[in-house]
Each structure stands twice: as C-alpha cells, then as structure tokens.
CSV table of C-alpha atoms in Angstrom, one decimal:
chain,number,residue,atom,x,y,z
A,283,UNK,CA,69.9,23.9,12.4
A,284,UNK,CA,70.2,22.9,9.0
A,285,UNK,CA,68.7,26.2,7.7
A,286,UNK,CA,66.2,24.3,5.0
A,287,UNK,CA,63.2,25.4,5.0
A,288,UNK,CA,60.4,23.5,6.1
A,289,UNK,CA,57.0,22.8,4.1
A,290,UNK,CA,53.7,22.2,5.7
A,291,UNK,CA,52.6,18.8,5.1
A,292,UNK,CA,49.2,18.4,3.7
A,293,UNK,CA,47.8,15.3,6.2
A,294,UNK,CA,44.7,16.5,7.8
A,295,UNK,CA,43.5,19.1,5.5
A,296,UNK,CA,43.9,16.9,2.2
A,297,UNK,CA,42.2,14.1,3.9
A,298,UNK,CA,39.5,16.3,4.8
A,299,UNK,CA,39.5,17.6,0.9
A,300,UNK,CA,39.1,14.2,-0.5
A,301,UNK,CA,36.5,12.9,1.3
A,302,UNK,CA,34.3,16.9,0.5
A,303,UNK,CA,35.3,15.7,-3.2
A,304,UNK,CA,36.9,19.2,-3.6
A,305,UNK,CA,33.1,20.3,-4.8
A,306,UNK,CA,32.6,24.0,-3.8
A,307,UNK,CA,32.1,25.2,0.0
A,308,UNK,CA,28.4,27.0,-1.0
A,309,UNK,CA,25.5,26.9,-2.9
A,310,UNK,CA,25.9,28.1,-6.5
A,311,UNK,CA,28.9,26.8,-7.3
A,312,UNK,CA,27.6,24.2,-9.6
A,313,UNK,CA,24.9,22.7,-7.2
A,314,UNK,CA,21.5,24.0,-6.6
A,315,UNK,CA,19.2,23.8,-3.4
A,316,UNK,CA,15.5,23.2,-3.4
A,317,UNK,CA,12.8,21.8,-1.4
A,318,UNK,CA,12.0,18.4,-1.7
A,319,UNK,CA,9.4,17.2,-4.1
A,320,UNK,CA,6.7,16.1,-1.4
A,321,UNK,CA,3.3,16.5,-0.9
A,322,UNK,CA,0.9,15.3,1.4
A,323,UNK,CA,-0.2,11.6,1.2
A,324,UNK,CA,-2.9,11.2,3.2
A,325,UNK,CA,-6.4,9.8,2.1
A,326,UNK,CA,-8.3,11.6,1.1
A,327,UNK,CA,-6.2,14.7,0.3
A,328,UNK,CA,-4.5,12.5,-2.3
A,329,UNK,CA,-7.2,12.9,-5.1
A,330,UNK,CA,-6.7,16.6,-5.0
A,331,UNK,CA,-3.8,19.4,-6.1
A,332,UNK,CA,-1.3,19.6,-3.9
A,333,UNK,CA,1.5,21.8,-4.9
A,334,UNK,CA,5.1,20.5,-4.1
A,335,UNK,CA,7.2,23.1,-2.5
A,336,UNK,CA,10.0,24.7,-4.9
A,337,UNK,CA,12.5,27.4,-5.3
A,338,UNK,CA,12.2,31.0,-6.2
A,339,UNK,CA,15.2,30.4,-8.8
A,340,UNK,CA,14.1,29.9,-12.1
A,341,UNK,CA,16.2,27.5,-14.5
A,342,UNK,CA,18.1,29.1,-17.4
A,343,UNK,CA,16.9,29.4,-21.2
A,344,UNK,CA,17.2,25.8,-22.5
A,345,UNK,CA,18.3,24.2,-18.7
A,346,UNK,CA,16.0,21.3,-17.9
A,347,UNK,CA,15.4,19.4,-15.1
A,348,UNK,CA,13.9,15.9,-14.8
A,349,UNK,CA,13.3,14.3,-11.2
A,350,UNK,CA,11.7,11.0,-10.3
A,351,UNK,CA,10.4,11.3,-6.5
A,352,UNK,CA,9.0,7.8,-4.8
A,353,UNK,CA,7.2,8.6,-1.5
A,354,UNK,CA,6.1,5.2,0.7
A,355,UNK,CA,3.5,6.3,3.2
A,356,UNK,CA,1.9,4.6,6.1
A,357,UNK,CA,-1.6,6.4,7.6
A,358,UNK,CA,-3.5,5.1,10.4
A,359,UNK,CA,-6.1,8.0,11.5
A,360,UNK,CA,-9.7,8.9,11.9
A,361,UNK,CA,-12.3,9.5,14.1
A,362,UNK,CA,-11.3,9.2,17.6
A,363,UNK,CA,-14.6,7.1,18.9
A,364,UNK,CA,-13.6,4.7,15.9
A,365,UNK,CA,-10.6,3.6,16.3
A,366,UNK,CA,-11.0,3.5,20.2
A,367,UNK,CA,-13.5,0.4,19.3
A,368,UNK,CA,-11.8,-3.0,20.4
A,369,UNK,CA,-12.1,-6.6,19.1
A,370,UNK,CA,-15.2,-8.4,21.5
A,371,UNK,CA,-12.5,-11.0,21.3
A,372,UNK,CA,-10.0,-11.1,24.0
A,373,UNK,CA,-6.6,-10.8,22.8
A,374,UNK,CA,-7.6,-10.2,19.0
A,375,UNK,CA,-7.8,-7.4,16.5
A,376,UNK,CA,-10.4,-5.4,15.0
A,377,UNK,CA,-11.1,-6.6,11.8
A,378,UNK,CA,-12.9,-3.8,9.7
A,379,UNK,CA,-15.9,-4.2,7.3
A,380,UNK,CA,-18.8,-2.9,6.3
A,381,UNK,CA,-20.6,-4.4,9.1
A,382,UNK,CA,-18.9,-2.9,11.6
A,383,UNK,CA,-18.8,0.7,10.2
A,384,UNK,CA,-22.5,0.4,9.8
A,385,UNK,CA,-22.8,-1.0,13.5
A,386,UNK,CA,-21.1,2.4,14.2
A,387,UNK,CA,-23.1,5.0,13.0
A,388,UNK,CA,-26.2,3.3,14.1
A,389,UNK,CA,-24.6,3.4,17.3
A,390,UNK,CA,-23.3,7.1,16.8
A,391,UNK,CA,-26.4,8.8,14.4
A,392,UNK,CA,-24.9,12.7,14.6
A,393,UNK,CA,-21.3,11.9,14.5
A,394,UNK,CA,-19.1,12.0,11.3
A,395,UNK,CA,-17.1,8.8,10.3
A,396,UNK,CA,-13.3,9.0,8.9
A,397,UNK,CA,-10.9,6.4,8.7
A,398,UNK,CA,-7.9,5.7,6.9
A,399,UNK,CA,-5.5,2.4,7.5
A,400,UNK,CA,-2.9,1.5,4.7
A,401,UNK,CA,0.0,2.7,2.8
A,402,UNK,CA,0.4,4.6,-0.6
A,403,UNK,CA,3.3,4.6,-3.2
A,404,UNK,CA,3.1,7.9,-4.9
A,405,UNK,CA,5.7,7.9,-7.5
A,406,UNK,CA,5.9,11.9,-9.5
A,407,UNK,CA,7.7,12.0,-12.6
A,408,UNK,CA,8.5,15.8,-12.7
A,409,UNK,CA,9.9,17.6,-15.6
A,410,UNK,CA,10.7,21.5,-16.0
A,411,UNK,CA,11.9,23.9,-18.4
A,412,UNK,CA,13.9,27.1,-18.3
A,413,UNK,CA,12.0,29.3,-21.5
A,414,UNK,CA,13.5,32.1,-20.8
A,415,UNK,CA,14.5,34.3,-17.6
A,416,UNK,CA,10.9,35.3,-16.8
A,417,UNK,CA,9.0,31.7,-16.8
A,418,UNK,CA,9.7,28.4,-16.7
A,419,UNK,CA,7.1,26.0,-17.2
A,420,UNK,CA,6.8,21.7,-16.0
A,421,UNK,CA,4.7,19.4,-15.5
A,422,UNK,CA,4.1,16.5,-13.1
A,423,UNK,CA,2.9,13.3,-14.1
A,424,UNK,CA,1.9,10.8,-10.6
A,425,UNK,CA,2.2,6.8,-10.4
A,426,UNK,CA,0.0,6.0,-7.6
A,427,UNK,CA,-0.1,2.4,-6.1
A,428,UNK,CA,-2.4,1.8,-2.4
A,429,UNK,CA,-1.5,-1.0,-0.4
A,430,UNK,CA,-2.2,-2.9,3.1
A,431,UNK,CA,-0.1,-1.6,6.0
A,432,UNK,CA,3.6,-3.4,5.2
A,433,UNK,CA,5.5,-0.9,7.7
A,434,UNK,CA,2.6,-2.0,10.7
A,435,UNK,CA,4.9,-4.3,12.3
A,436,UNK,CA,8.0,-1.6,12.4
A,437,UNK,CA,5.3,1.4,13.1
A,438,UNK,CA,4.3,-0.6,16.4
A,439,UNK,CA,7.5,-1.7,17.4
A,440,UNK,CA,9.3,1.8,17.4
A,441,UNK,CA,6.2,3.0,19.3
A,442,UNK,CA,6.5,0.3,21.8
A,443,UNK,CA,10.0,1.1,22.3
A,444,UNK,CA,9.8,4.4,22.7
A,445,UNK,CA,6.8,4.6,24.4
A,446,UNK,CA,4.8,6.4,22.8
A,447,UNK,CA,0.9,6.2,22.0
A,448,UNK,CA,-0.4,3.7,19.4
A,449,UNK,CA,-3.7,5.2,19.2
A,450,UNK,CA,-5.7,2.3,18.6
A,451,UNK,CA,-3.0,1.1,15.9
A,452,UNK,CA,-2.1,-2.2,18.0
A,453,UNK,CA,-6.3,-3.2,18.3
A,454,UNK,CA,-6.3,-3.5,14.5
A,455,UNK,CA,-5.6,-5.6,12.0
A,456,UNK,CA,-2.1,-5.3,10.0
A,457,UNK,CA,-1.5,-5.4,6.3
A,458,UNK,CA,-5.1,-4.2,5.6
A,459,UNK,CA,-6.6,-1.2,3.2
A,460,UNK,CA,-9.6,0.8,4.4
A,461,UNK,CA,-11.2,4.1,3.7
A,462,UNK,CA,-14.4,4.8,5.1
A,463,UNK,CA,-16.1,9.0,5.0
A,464,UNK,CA,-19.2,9.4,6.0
A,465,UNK,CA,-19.7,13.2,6.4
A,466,UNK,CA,-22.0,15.6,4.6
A,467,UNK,CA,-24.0,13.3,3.4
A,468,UNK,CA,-21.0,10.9,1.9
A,469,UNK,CA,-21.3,7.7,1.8
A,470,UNK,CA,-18.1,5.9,1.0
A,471,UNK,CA,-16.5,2.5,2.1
A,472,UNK,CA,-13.3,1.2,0.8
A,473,UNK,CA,-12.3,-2.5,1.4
A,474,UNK,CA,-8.9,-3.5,0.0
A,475,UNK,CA,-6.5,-2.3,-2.6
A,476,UNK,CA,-8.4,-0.2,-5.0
A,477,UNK,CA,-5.8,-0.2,-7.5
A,478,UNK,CA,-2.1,-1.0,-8.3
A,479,UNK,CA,-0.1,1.4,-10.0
A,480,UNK,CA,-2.4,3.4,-12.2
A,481,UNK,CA,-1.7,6.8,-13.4
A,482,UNK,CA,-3.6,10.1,-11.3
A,483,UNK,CA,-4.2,13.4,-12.1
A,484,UNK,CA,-1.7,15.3,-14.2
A,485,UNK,CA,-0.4,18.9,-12.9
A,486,UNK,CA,0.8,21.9,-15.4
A,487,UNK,CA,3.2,24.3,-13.6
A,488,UNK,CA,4.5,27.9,-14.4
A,489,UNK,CA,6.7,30.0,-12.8
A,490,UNK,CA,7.5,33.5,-13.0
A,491,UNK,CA,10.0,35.7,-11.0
A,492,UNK,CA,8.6,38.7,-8.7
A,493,UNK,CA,11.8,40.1,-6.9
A,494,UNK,CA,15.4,39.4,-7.6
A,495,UNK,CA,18.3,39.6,-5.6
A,496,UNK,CA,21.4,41.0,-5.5
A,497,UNK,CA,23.2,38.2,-7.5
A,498,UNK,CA,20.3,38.4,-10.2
A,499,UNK,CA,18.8,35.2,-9.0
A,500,UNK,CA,15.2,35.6,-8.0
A,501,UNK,CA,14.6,36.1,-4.2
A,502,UNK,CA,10.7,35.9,-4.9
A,503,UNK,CA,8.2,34.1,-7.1
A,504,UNK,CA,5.3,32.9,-7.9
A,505,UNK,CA,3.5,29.5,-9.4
A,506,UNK,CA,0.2,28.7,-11.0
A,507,UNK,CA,-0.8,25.3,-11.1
A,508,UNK,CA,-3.5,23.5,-13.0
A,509,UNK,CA,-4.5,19.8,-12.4
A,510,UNK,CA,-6.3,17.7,-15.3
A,511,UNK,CA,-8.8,14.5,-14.1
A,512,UNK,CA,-6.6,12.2,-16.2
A,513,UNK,CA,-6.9,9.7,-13.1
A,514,UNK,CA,-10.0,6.9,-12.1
A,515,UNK,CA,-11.9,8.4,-9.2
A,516,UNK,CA,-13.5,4.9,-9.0
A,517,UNK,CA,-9.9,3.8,-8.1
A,518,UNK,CA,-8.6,6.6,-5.8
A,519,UNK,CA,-6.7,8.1,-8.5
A,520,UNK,CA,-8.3,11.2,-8.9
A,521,UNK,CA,-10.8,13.5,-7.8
A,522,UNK,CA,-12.5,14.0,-11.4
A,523,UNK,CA,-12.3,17.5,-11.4
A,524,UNK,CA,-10.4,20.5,-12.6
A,525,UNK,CA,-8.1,22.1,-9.4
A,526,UNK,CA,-6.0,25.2,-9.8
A,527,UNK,CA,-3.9,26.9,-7.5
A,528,UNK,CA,-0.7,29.4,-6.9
A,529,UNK,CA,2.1,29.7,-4.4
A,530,UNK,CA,4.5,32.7,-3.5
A,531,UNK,CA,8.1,31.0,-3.4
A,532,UNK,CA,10.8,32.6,-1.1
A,533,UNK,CA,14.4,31.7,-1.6
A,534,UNK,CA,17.5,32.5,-0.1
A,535,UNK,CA,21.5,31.4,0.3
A,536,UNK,CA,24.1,32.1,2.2
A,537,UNK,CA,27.8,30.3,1.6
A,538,UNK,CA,26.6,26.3,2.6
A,539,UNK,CA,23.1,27.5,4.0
A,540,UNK,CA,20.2,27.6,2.2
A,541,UNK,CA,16.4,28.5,3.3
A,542,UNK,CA,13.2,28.2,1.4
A,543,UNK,CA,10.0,29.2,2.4
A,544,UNK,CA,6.2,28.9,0.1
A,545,UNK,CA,2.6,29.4,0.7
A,546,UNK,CA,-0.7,29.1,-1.2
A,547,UNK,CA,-3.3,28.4,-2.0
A,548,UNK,CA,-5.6,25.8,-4.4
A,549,UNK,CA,-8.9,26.1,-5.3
A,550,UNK,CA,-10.8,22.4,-5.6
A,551,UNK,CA,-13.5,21.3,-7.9
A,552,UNK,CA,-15.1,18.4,-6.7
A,553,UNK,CA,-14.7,14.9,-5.8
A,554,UNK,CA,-16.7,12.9,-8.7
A,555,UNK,CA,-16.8,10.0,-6.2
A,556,UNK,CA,-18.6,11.9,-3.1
A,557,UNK,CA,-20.6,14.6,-4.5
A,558,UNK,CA,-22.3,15.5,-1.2
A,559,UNK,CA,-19.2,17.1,-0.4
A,560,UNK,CA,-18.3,20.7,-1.5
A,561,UNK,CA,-14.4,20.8,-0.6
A,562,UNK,CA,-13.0,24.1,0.8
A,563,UNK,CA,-9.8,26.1,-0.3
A,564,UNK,CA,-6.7,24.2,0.0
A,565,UNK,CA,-4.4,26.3,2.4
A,566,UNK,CA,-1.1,25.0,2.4
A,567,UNK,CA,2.8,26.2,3.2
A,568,UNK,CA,6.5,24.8,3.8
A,569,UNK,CA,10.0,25.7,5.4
A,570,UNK,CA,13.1,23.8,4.1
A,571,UNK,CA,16.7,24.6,5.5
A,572,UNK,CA,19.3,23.0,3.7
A,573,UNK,CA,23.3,23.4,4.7
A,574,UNK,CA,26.0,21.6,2.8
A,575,UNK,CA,27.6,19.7,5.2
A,576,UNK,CA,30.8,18.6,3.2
A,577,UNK,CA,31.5,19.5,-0.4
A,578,UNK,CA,29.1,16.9,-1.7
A,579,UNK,CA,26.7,16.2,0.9
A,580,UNK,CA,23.8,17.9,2.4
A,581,UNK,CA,21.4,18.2,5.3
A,582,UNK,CA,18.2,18.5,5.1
A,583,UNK,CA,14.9,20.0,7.2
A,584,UNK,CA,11.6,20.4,5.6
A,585,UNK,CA,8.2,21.0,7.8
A,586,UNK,CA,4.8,21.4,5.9
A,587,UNK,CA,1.5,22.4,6.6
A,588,UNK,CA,-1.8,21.8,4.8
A,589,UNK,CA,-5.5,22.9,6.2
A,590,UNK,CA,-8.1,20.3,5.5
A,591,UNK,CA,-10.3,20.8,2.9
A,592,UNK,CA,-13.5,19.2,4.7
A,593,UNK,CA,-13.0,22.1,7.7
A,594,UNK,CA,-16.6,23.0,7.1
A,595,UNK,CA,-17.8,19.7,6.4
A,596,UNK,CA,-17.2,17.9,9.8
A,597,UNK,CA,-16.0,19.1,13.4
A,598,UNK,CA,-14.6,15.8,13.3
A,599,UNK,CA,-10.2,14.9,13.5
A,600,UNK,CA,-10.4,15.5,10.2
A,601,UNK,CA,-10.8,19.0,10.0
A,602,UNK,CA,-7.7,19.7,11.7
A,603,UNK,CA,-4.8,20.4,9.6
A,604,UNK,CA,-1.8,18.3,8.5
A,605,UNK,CA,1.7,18.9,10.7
A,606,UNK,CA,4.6,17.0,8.8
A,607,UNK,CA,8.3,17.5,9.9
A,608,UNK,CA,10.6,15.4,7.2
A,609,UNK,CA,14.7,15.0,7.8
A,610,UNK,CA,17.3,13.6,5.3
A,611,UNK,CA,20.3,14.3,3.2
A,612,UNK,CA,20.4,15.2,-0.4
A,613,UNK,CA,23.7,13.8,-2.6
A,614,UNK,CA,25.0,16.1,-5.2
A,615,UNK,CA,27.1,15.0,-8.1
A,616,UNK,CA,29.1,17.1,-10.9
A,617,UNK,CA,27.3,15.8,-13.4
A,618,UNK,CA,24.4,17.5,-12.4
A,619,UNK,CA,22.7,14.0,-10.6
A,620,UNK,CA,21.1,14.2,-7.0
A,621,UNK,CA,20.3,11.9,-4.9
A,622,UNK,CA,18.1,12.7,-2.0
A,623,UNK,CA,16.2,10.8,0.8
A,624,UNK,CA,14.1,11.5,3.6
A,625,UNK,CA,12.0,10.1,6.5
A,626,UNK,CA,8.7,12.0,7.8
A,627,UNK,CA,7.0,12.0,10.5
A,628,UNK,CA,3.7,13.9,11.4
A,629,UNK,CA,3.7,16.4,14.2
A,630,UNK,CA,0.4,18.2,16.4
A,631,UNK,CA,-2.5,16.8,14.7
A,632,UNK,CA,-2.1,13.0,14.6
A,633,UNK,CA,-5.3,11.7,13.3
A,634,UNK,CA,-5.6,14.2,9.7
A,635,UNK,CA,-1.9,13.0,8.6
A,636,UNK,CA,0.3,9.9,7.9
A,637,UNK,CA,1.8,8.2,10.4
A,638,UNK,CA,5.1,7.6,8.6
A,639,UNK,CA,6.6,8.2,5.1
A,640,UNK,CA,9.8,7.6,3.2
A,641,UNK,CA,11.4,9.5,0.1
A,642,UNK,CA,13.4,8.7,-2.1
A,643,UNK,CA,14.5,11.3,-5.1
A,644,UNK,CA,16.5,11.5,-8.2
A,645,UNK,CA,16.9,14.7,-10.1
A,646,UNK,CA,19.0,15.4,-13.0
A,647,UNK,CA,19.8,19.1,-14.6
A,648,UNK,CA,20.4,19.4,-18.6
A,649,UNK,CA,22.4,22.8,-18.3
A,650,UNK,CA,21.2,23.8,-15.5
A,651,UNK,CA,21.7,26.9,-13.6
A,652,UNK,CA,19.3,30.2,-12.2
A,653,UNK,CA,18.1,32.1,-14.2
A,654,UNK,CA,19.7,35.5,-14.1
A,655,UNK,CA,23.1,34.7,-12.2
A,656,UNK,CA,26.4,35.0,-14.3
A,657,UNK,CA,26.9,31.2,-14.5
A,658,UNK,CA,23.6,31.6,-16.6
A,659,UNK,CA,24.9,34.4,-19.1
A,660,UNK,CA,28.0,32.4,-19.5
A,661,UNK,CA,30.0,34.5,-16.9
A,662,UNK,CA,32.1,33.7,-14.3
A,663,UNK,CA,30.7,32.7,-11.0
A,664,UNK,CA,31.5,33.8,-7.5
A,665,UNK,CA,32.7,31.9,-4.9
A,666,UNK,CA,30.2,32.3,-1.8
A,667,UNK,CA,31.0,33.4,1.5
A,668,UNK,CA,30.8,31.3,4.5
C-alpha cells in the first residue's frame, strides 16, 4: 500500500459525454420540442387548409423562427372496383386515360369514381414571430411540385418483400400522374403533371396562450388560421377559395420526454375547379412524443388524423378518413439550427391516404425561447429532471 490516493478515471463516462456533445439532458435547456411541420398530402385534400400540428409554447418577444419543410409523397388509392380493373393484356399494365375511366362509369352508372396515382413535392416555407407573451403570429408560404410515381419501383419491391398487399399497385403503370373525381356531380380528369413548382395557397397563423404551467410556459393554446387563394386551381395549386380554421394545442415536458397533442377544426369554401361539390368541415388531430435520446439527438413519433371532407358526398373509400403514423429523428444544434427527418407511412384506411412520404426539415430560432419561462425574462434556467 502506497497510501496515494486514487482518482477515478474518466473512460466510459467522458466518452459517452462527447459523443451527447455535453448539450443538456432535457428539453429547455436551450432546445425546444415541437411537432413536425406535416400535413396531409393526398389529392385532393392538398388544395385545402390543413393546419400543421404545433406547440402550446409561444416564442418570446422579438424570437423568430424560420423553417423550410420538404415532404415527397407517393399516393396510389381510390375506388376499390377501379383499381381492381386489369390490363386485357396478359402480362401488362393498366394504362389509364380518359377512355377507360369513361368505359367505367358506363359500366358502373351509381357508383362514385376516385383515383389518385403519383407523387407530390410540397415544400412550406414557414416563418413565426414571438409579439409578445400572449400571441405570436406566422405565416406559411407552400411550393408545390406533382409528379409521376418515381418511388413505384421501391413501393412494390418493399411490398413484395414483405408480403404485404399491393392493392392493384403492381397492375398499373409506373411513373404516371392521374386524378380522376367523379362524385356529386364532378367531373374531373387529370392526365399528367399539372404543374411544376408553382406557388399554392398562402396560410396566416396566430397563436394565443389559454393555460400555463407551472414553469410559466403555456400548457394550452389555441390557433386561428386563415388561407388566401394565392394558388392556380386550374393547376392543383389551390382550391380558390377562402378556408379558416383553429386548433387547441396541448403541450407537455418532462426531463428528455416531450408529448404534444392538437385538434381542430377548418371550415372550407369551395373548390373553384369542381363546384358540384360542397366540402364538409375539416376534422383533423395529432400526437407527437419526442424523447432526447443523447444530448443532441432525438426520437421522434408523430400519428395524425384527418376526416375526409367529401364524407357526405360519396360512400365511396374516399370518405374514410386519413391514418398516418410518421417516425424519425430530429438534430439539434447550439446555434439554434434543427435538423429533422421522417418517413410516413399510412395506417387503417389505405385507399383515402398516401402510400408513402418522406420529410425533410430545417428550422432555425433568432432568440428563441417560450414565452413566459425564465430563459425568456432573461433569468436563469432550470435544469430538468429526468
């Protein structure tokens, strides 16, 4: 025995330290959770307001926050007896055209007609602003871009390796762009790309808190929403019409866990393009859970849920309502940058929602922190419990 005293040797717990970034164990340290900026992509749900799901916080007096979100989605739904049809030559795909959607209703006089094959880029540039501790105010500004079905070929192969239906995906041609809705009265047939990127309809958002908790942040909120028809209906960019809506926001953290939860409500004007149809209130809600899992680094779950606005206007697939379960991770930086990106896939109803999507987002705070919580007066902050 030498009688010196021995010193614990980092090893381990420094390497473990390092790789977290030394960033803080919890929410609120610096980083902020929120839902991701999604929305539902289908056709023809597109042309109307859809409310992205957010968090009860508000920013701070001045704080800013800009975010870029780029969603790629592939859709392959519609009416059951449709896409059941099959190619009267062996071995080959159905190859869709005004022909044979015609052919079909004469063949089925008292049913409905949806369809949907092809993929959107939606692109939101998002901006919001803290005015002061009781509203913050933004605006969302959508690139929209359709396109024929690039994922088909990776859509069928996971299904075939898995298993799992097709549908009628594998009976139809790839790479191609359709829309057909025939219901109410409608009459409307889309062959090919109607547009690449064009600008849609522009949404104004406001924010107010309702409850606050204990730290001062707010627990509870709500949102209005107003849409403008700054995008071509003729080119699926728009609906044409005013929408407005409003959503109660529900947020809550815990050391690295945090839950959000939102609900609401839009009311649609209509679509210029299909006047025959008078759309129903938008119902729509979402659940994110979001744990940190290292310093930097986080986990993401978000499931959504949107009721068709044609429910009265067909018993047909489409008026079922939209299931979508997304998964990812979300990046954070001290600087205030975050990266985030997810995969989605739709769950229950198969034929009223895409097939697949991927997002991608980059959001950046200007002084940003909660509105109400000490880091926002300039105070100290607390270190949350695990």
């Amino acid at each position: 025995m030498t009688g010196k005293r021995r010193t614990a040797r980092p090893g381990i717990p420094l390497l473990l330290t390092l790789l977290a970034g030394g960033a803080p164990s919890g929410f609120g340290g610096g980083f902020t959770s929120r839902p991701a900026a999604t929305r539902e992509l289908l056709l023809p749900y597109l042309v109307f307001l859809h409310p992205l799901p957010e968090a009860a916080e508000l920013l701070a007096r001045g704080a800013a926050r800009l975010t870029v979100s780029v969603s790629e989605s592939n859709s392959f739904a519609g009416t059951t007896a449709f896409r059941s049809l099959a190619s009267p030559v062996p071995g080959a795909r159905v190859e869709v055209d005004r022909a044979l959607v015609d052919q079909f209703r004469q063949d089925h006089p008292d049913a409905d007609l949806f369809f949907t094959d092809g993929e959107v880029l939606w692109t939101d540039l998002g901006f919001r602003l803290g005015v002061n501790e009781w509203l913050e105010v933004g605006v969302d500004l959508p690139l929209v871009r359709y396109t024929g079905g690039v994922l088909d070929p990776s859509i069928e192969g996971f299904h075939d390796t898995l298993g799992l239906p097709d549908d009628g995906r594998n009976d139809f041609e790839r790479g191609a762009f359709h829309l057909a809705l025939f219901l109410g009265g409608s009459d409307l047939f889309v062959e090919g790309t109607p547009s690449d990127f064009g600008v849609g309809d522009l949404t104004l958002t406001a924010k107010i808190p309702l409850f606050r908790g204990p730290d001062g942040a707010p627990a509870v909120a709500g949102a209005a929403y107003l849409k403008l028809p700054t995008g071509s209906e003729a080119r699926l960019l728009g609906s044409g019409s005013l929408d407005f809506g409003a959503q109660i926001l529900f947020s809550r953290r815990k050391g690295r866990h945090a839950y959000h939860l939102s609900g609401g409500a839009v009311r649609l004007g209509d679509w210029d393009l299909v006047p025959q149809i008078d759309p129903e209130f938008l119902w729509l809600g979402s659940g994110t859970y979001e744990v940190l899992a290292t310093g930097m680094t986080s986990v993401l779950v978000q499931a959504g849920i949107t009721a068709s606005p044609f429910r009265k206007a067909t018993t047909e697939d489409l008026a079922d309502p939209s299931v979508r379960l997304k998964a990812g991770f979300r990046r954070h930086f001290p600087s205030g940058l975050a990266l985030e990106a997810l995969i989605e896939e739709n769950l229950a109803r198969t034929n009223a929602s895409i097939d697949f999507g991927i997002h991608f987002a980059l959001a950046y705070g200007f002084g940003e922190s909660p509105a109400g919580t000490q880091a926002a007066r300039g105070g100290p902050g607390r270190r949350p419990r695990e």
